[in-house]
């Protein structure tokens, strides 16, 4: 499954964008790509219940609920009650008949364990997809993407010096980092944190790479490939500001590409700031558009981009 890479306007560098938002299932995005692998496993091993975790605005939960409905597998979503709001994603989860169970965030882990146990007692075979589609299946999806990028480079006779992306649980970035390692490349892969502080975010990426490559992998080498910054996090997950909202409006007007303030808009703005700060010029830069289009519409309804 391939998505296009298109060049967009930029004064200082050759800037390209890979449109994971245009993946053909359920508004696309990295959660579509990750969960297609999870569902391959669910179907091939004949699991018959899907349980996952995420907030009301979760792109991951939308895709899981959509895939579960498509394959006629009942789906439970455990969701933190602190973030209970109506969003385009939560409306779709309901449309797909997912059962949403709200619980205080401190109780989430216990709730997941209880639900899985209950389902097993009822003789179901439940499959738990970690929040954000984290885990080997999700990581593998973005090693695939790294390889798609390499094919593009060959065809276009271009080498990307940098790849920027919105980094959350770190699985997407881990897949790209593994691409760098197994193909012996040295692209600067820069994760703009959308939620986590530096240490936790970085460690999660390293852990995912080790999980995928095996315990005997070279940790020092892995660390060298992991570039994660929390400098553009503002006040945390979902928190935006006028500059991000202006970025979203400008990119929509100039390129016709939707971004959102939680993930891609924050990361795109962070990338621009990073480029300025480090005086990066005349480089080949790829921005990975990780999707989340329904969140663009939530922002639009709230008049965020005026
Ligand atoms: C989940 C998500 C991310 C973060 O991906 P991780 O693999 O969790 O780091 C980035 N962008 C969008 C649009 C997302 O939905």
Short mmCIF file of C-alpha atoms and ligand atoms in Angstrom, two decimals:
data_model
loop_
_atom_site.label_atom_id
_atom_site.label_comp_id
_atom_site.label_asym_id
_atom_site.label_seq_id
_atom_site.Cartn_x
_atom_site.Cartn_y
_atom_site.Cartn_z
CA UNK A 1 0.00 0.00 0.00
CA UNK A 2 1.63 3.17 -1.20
CA UNK A 3 0.89 6.82 -0.54
CA UNK A 4 2.08 9.70 -2.65
CA UNK A 5 4.98 12.00 -1.85
CA UNK A 6 4.44 15.49 -3.22
CA UNK A 7 6.65 18.56 -3.25
CA UNK A 8 5.25 21.65 -1.58
CA UNK A 9 6.33 25.26 -1.64
CA UNK A 10 9.19 26.33 0.64
CA UNK A 11 11.70 29.14 0.44
CA UNK A 12 14.64 27.58 2.24
CA UNK A 13 14.58 23.86 1.41
CA UNK A 14 13.18 21.23 -0.93
CA UNK A 15 10.15 20.28 1.10
CA UNK A 16 8.10 17.17 0.41
CA UNK A 17 5.11 15.67 2.17
CA UNK A 18 4.12 12.03 2.30
CA UNK A 19 0.36 11.80 2.38
CA UNK A 20 -0.44 9.03 4.84
CA UNK A 21 -3.69 10.92 5.36
CA UNK A 22 -4.69 9.64 1.92
CA UNK A 23 -4.46 5.95 2.78
CA UNK A 24 -7.67 4.49 1.40
CA UNK A 25 -9.35 3.21 4.58
CA UNK A 26 -11.39 5.32 7.04
CA UNK A 27 -9.76 8.70 6.47
CA UNK A 28 -6.35 7.08 6.44
CA UNK A 29 -3.48 8.07 8.67
CA UNK A 30 -0.85 6.07 10.50
CA UNK A 31 -3.51 4.26 12.56
CA UNK A 32 -5.01 2.85 9.38
CA UNK A 33 -1.66 1.50 8.29
CA UNK A 34 -0.84 0.06 11.71
CA UNK A 35 -4.22 -1.51 12.30
CA UNK A 36 -4.37 -3.24 8.95
CA UNK A 37 -1.49 -5.37 10.29
CA UNK A 38 -3.22 -5.88 13.63
CA UNK A 39 -6.36 -7.06 11.89
CA UNK A 40 -4.39 -9.37 9.63
CA UNK A 41 -3.24 -11.08 12.82
CA UNK A 42 -6.70 -10.98 14.41
CA UNK A 43 -8.33 -12.58 11.36
CA UNK A 44 -5.63 -15.15 10.67
CA UNK A 45 -5.55 -16.31 14.30
CA UNK A 46 -9.33 -16.23 14.54
CA UNK A 47 -9.75 -13.86 17.46
CA UNK A 48 -13.41 -12.91 17.83
CA UNK A 49 -13.42 -9.83 20.07
CA UNK A 50 -11.33 -6.67 19.84
CA UNK A 51 -10.49 -4.50 22.82
CA UNK A 52 -8.52 -1.29 22.63
CA UNK A 53 -7.88 1.93 24.46
CA UNK A 54 -8.03 5.61 23.54
CA UNK A 55 -9.66 8.98 24.14
CA UNK A 56 -12.77 10.41 22.49
CA UNK A 57 -10.62 12.13 19.89
CA UNK A 58 -8.54 9.05 19.10
CA UNK A 59 -7.87 8.36 15.43
CA UNK A 60 -6.74 4.90 16.47
CA UNK A 61 -10.08 4.03 18.06
CA UNK A 62 -12.00 5.24 15.00
CA UNK A 63 -10.02 2.94 12.72
CA UNK A 64 -10.23 -0.05 15.06
CA UNK A 65 -13.99 0.40 15.40
CA UNK A 66 -14.34 0.71 11.63
CA UNK A 67 -12.27 -2.40 10.89
CA UNK A 68 -14.06 -4.39 13.60
CA UNK A 69 -17.44 -3.43 12.13
CA UNK A 70 -16.27 -4.33 8.63
CA UNK A 71 -15.22 -7.81 9.74
CA UNK A 72 -18.17 -8.26 12.07
CA UNK A 73 -16.05 -8.54 15.18
CA UNK A 74 -17.48 -6.94 18.34
CA UNK A 75 -15.33 -4.11 19.67
CA UNK A 76 -14.86 -2.57 23.11
CA UNK A 77 -13.08 0.74 23.56
CA UNK A 78 -11.87 1.69 27.02
CA UNK A 79 -11.73 5.46 27.23
CA UNK A 80 -10.59 7.88 29.95
CA UNK A 81 -13.65 9.69 31.30
CA UNK A 82 -11.59 12.86 31.87
CA UNK A 83 -11.49 13.38 28.09
CA UNK A 84 -15.09 12.52 27.38
CA UNK A 85 -16.15 14.94 24.64
CA UNK A 86 -18.07 14.58 21.41
CA UNK A 87 -15.75 14.60 18.40
CA UNK A 88 -15.96 13.47 14.79
CA UNK A 89 -14.00 10.39 15.84
CA UNK A 90 -16.23 9.55 18.82
CA UNK A 91 -19.33 9.96 16.66
CA UNK A 92 -17.88 7.51 14.17
CA UNK A 93 -16.99 5.03 16.92
CA UNK A 94 -20.68 5.06 17.89
CA UNK A 95 -21.71 4.76 14.25
CA UNK A 96 -19.59 1.60 14.05
CA UNK A 97 -21.38 0.24 17.15
CA UNK A 98 -18.27 0.02 19.26
CA UNK A 99 -19.03 -0.37 22.95
CA UNK A 100 -17.33 2.53 24.69
CA UNK A 101 -16.54 2.12 28.38
CA UNK A 102 -15.49 5.27 30.19
CA UNK A 103 -13.33 4.94 33.26
CA UNK A 104 -11.08 7.23 35.31
CA UNK A 105 -7.64 7.33 33.73
CA UNK A 106 -6.09 5.77 36.86
CA UNK A 107 -8.38 2.74 36.47
CA UNK A 108 -7.71 2.10 32.80
CA UNK A 109 -5.22 -0.72 33.21
CA UNK A 110 -7.40 -2.55 35.70
CA UNK A 111 -10.45 -2.10 33.49
CA UNK A 112 -8.64 -3.55 30.48
CA UNK A 113 -7.55 -6.59 32.49
CA UNK A 114 -11.07 -7.10 33.86
CA UNK A 115 -12.74 -6.85 30.47
CA UNK A 116 -10.29 -9.29 28.86
CA UNK A 117 -10.80 -11.74 31.70
CA UNK A 118 -14.59 -11.45 31.52
CA UNK A 119 -14.56 -12.09 27.77
CA UNK A 120 -12.35 -15.14 28.24
CA UNK A 121 -14.69 -16.48 30.89
CA UNK A 122 -17.50 -16.12 28.34
CA UNK A 123 -15.38 -18.25 25.98
CA UNK A 124 -14.49 -15.47 23.58
CA UNK A 125 -11.01 -15.06 22.12
CA UNK A 126 -10.33 -11.36 22.75
CA UNK A 127 -7.42 -9.52 21.15
CA UNK A 128 -6.09 -6.40 22.85
CA UNK A 129 -4.66 -3.71 20.59
CA UNK A 130 -2.53 -1.35 22.67
CA UNK A 131 -3.44 2.35 22.58
CA UNK A 132 -2.20 4.12 19.46
CA UNK A 133 -1.67 0.79 17.70
CA UNK A 134 1.57 0.44 19.59
CA UNK A 135 3.53 -2.80 19.27
CA UNK A 136 5.34 -4.84 16.65
CA UNK A 137 2.55 -4.73 14.07
CA UNK A 138 2.46 -0.94 14.22
CA UNK A 139 6.22 -0.65 14.10
CA UNK A 140 6.40 -2.92 11.08
CA UNK A 141 3.92 -0.70 9.24
CA UNK A 142 6.36 2.18 9.40
CA UNK A 143 9.35 0.12 8.39
CA UNK A 144 7.23 -0.48 5.27
CA UNK A 145 6.85 3.27 4.89
CA UNK A 146 10.60 3.80 5.20
CA UNK A 147 11.02 1.36 2.33
CA UNK A 148 8.38 3.19 0.27
CA UNK A 149 10.38 6.34 0.83
CA UNK A 150 13.53 4.60 -0.42
CA UNK A 151 11.75 3.56 -3.61
CA UNK A 152 10.68 7.17 -4.18
CA UNK A 153 14.26 8.32 -3.64
CA UNK A 154 15.51 5.92 -6.27
CA UNK A 155 12.87 6.92 -8.79
CA UNK A 156 13.36 10.64 -8.24
CA UNK A 157 17.15 10.51 -7.78
CA UNK A 158 16.86 12.37 -4.53
CA UNK A 159 17.97 11.60 -0.97
CA UNK A 160 16.05 12.98 1.97
CA UNK A 161 18.31 14.47 4.61
CA UNK A 162 15.52 14.87 7.14
CA UNK A 163 12.19 13.27 7.94
CA UNK A 164 9.91 15.14 10.36
CA UNK A 165 6.80 13.68 11.95
CA UNK A 166 4.34 14.03 14.83
CA UNK A 167 5.47 11.56 17.48
CA UNK A 168 3.09 10.27 20.16
CA UNK A 169 3.50 6.73 21.47
CA UNK A 170 6.61 6.52 19.30
CA UNK A 171 5.66 3.49 17.20
CA UNK A 172 5.64 5.38 13.93
CA UNK A 173 9.02 6.91 14.61
CA UNK A 174 10.40 3.54 15.75
CA UNK A 175 9.48 1.98 12.41
CA UNK A 176 11.30 4.73 10.52
CA UNK A 177 14.34 4.46 12.80
CA UNK A 178 14.47 0.72 12.14
CA UNK A 179 14.48 1.56 8.43
CA UNK A 180 17.55 3.70 8.96
CA UNK A 181 19.28 0.94 10.90
CA UNK A 182 18.52 -2.09 8.74
CA UNK A 183 19.24 -0.20 5.52
CA UNK A 184 22.39 1.40 6.89
CA UNK A 185 21.25 4.98 6.30
CA UNK A 186 21.67 8.12 8.29
CA UNK A 187 18.64 10.25 7.71
CA UNK A 188 17.82 12.67 10.49
CA UNK A 189 14.44 11.41 11.67
CA UNK A 190 12.99 14.05 13.94
CA UNK A 191 9.97 13.30 16.06
CA UNK A 192 8.09 16.37 17.21
CA UNK A 193 6.45 15.37 20.48
CA UNK A 194 2.71 15.84 20.61
CA UNK A 195 2.31 14.71 24.21
CA UNK A 196 5.27 13.25 26.00
CA UNK A 197 8.19 14.89 27.70
CA UNK A 198 11.63 14.26 26.29
CA UNK A 199 12.81 11.36 28.44
CA UNK A 200 9.65 9.25 28.40
CA UNK A 201 9.03 9.85 24.70
CA UNK A 202 12.54 9.01 23.66
CA UNK A 203 12.71 5.89 25.81
CA UNK A 204 9.44 4.60 24.33
CA UNK A 205 10.91 4.85 20.83
CA UNK A 206 14.12 3.08 21.88
CA UNK A 207 12.07 0.34 23.58
CA UNK A 208 9.97 -0.19 20.45
CA UNK A 209 13.05 -0.49 18.27
CA UNK A 210 14.58 -3.01 20.68
CA UNK A 211 11.29 -4.94 20.86
CA UNK A 212 11.34 -5.23 17.08
CA UNK A 213 15.03 -5.89 16.45
CA UNK A 214 15.57 -8.12 19.46
CA UNK A 215 17.37 -7.82 22.76
CA UNK A 216 20.77 -8.42 21.20
CA UNK A 217 20.57 -5.23 19.12
CA UNK A 218 23.11 -2.45 19.55
CA UNK A 219 21.49 -0.02 22.00
CA UNK A 220 24.12 2.68 21.61
CA UNK A 221 23.61 2.69 17.86
CA UNK A 222 19.83 2.78 18.26
CA UNK A 223 20.09 5.79 20.58
CA UNK A 224 22.10 7.68 17.96
CA UNK A 225 19.22 7.31 15.51
CA UNK A 226 16.51 8.50 17.88
CA UNK A 227 15.96 12.24 17.64
CA UNK A 228 12.88 13.31 19.59
CA UNK A 229 12.10 16.81 20.80
CA UNK A 230 9.50 18.12 23.23
CA UNK A 231 10.37 21.72 22.49
CA UNK A 232 7.17 22.33 20.51
CA UNK A 233 4.84 20.59 22.90
CA UNK A 234 3.45 23.85 24.36
CA UNK A 235 1.28 23.00 27.37
CA UNK A 236 0.88 19.36 26.37
CA UNK A 237 -1.25 16.96 24.37
CA UNK A 238 -3.97 18.69 22.40
CA UNK A 239 -2.81 22.16 23.44
CA UNK A 240 -2.51 24.59 20.58
CA UNK A 241 -1.75 28.26 19.98
CA UNK A 242 -2.35 30.94 17.40
CA UNK A 243 0.82 30.11 15.46
CA UNK A 244 -0.22 26.49 14.98
CA UNK A 245 -3.72 27.56 13.94
CA UNK A 246 -2.26 30.01 11.45
CA UNK A 247 0.02 27.29 10.10
CA UNK A 248 -3.02 25.07 9.57
CA UNK A 249 -4.87 27.81 7.75
CA UNK A 250 -1.89 28.67 5.54
CA UNK A 251 -1.12 25.09 4.56
CA UNK A 252 -4.78 24.55 3.71
CA UNK A 253 -4.89 27.67 1.56
CA UNK A 254 -1.51 27.25 -0.16
CA UNK A 255 -1.42 23.47 -0.58
CA UNK A 256 -4.99 22.35 0.00
CA UNK A 257 -3.77 19.95 2.65
CA UNK A 258 -5.61 19.63 5.98
CA UNK A 259 -3.60 19.49 9.22
CA UNK A 260 -4.87 19.42 12.82
CA UNK A 261 -3.69 21.17 15.95
CA UNK A 262 -3.07 18.02 18.04
CA UNK A 263 -0.78 16.13 15.65
CA UNK A 264 0.17 17.18 12.15
CA UNK A 265 -0.34 20.94 12.54
CA UNK A 266 1.71 21.00 15.71
CA UNK A 267 4.43 18.91 14.06
CA UNK A 268 4.46 20.97 10.86
CA UNK A 269 4.79 24.17 12.87
CA UNK A 270 7.46 22.52 15.07
CA UNK A 271 9.36 21.47 11.95
CA UNK A 272 9.35 25.03 10.62
CA UNK A 273 10.60 26.34 13.95
CA UNK A 274 13.31 23.67 14.08
CA UNK A 275 14.45 24.50 10.55
CA UNK A 276 14.72 28.17 11.49
CA UNK A 277 16.47 27.48 14.74
CA UNK A 278 19.10 25.18 13.24
CA UNK A 279 19.43 27.28 10.10
CA UNK A 280 18.70 24.38 7.78
CA UNK A 281 18.98 25.40 4.12
CA UNK A 282 19.00 23.69 0.74
CA UNK A 283 18.23 20.29 2.22
CA UNK A 284 15.80 17.65 1.08
CA UNK A 285 13.17 17.41 3.76
CA UNK A 286 10.20 15.07 4.05
CA UNK A 287 7.25 15.75 6.31
CA UNK A 288 5.26 12.64 7.12
CA UNK A 289 1.56 13.56 7.19
CA UNK A 290 0.32 11.01 9.71
CA UNK A 291 -3.39 11.67 9.11
CA UNK A 292 -6.06 12.66 11.61
CA UNK A 293 -8.27 14.48 9.14
CA UNK A 294 -11.41 14.23 11.32
CA UNK A 295 -9.62 16.42 13.88
CA UNK A 296 -9.21 19.10 11.22
CA UNK A 297 -13.00 19.31 11.04
CA UNK A 298 -13.35 19.44 14.84
CA UNK A 299 -11.02 22.46 14.82
CA UNK A 300 -12.96 24.03 11.98
CA UNK A 301 -16.22 23.76 13.90
CA UNK A 302 -14.60 25.38 16.92
CA UNK A 303 -13.46 28.26 14.70
CA UNK A 304 -9.85 27.60 15.64
CA UNK A 305 -8.42 28.64 12.29
CA UNK A 306 -9.98 32.10 11.96
C1 LIG B 1 -1.47 8.61 16.66
C2 LIG B 1 -1.03 9.71 15.78
C3 LIG B 1 0.30 10.14 15.73
C4 LIG B 1 1.36 9.56 16.63
O1 LIG B 1 1.76 8.28 16.22
P1 LIG B 1 2.61 7.37 17.19
O2 LIG B 1 2.96 6.18 16.41
O3 LIG B 1 1.73 7.06 18.36
O4 LIG B 1 3.81 8.14 17.63
C5 LIG B 1 0.65 11.14 14.85
N1 LIG B 1 -0.29 11.70 14.04
C6 LIG B 1 -1.57 11.33 14.06
C7 LIG B 1 -2.52 12.01 13.15
C8 LIG B 1 -2.00 10.32 14.92
O5 LIG B 1 -3.29 9.95 14.94
#
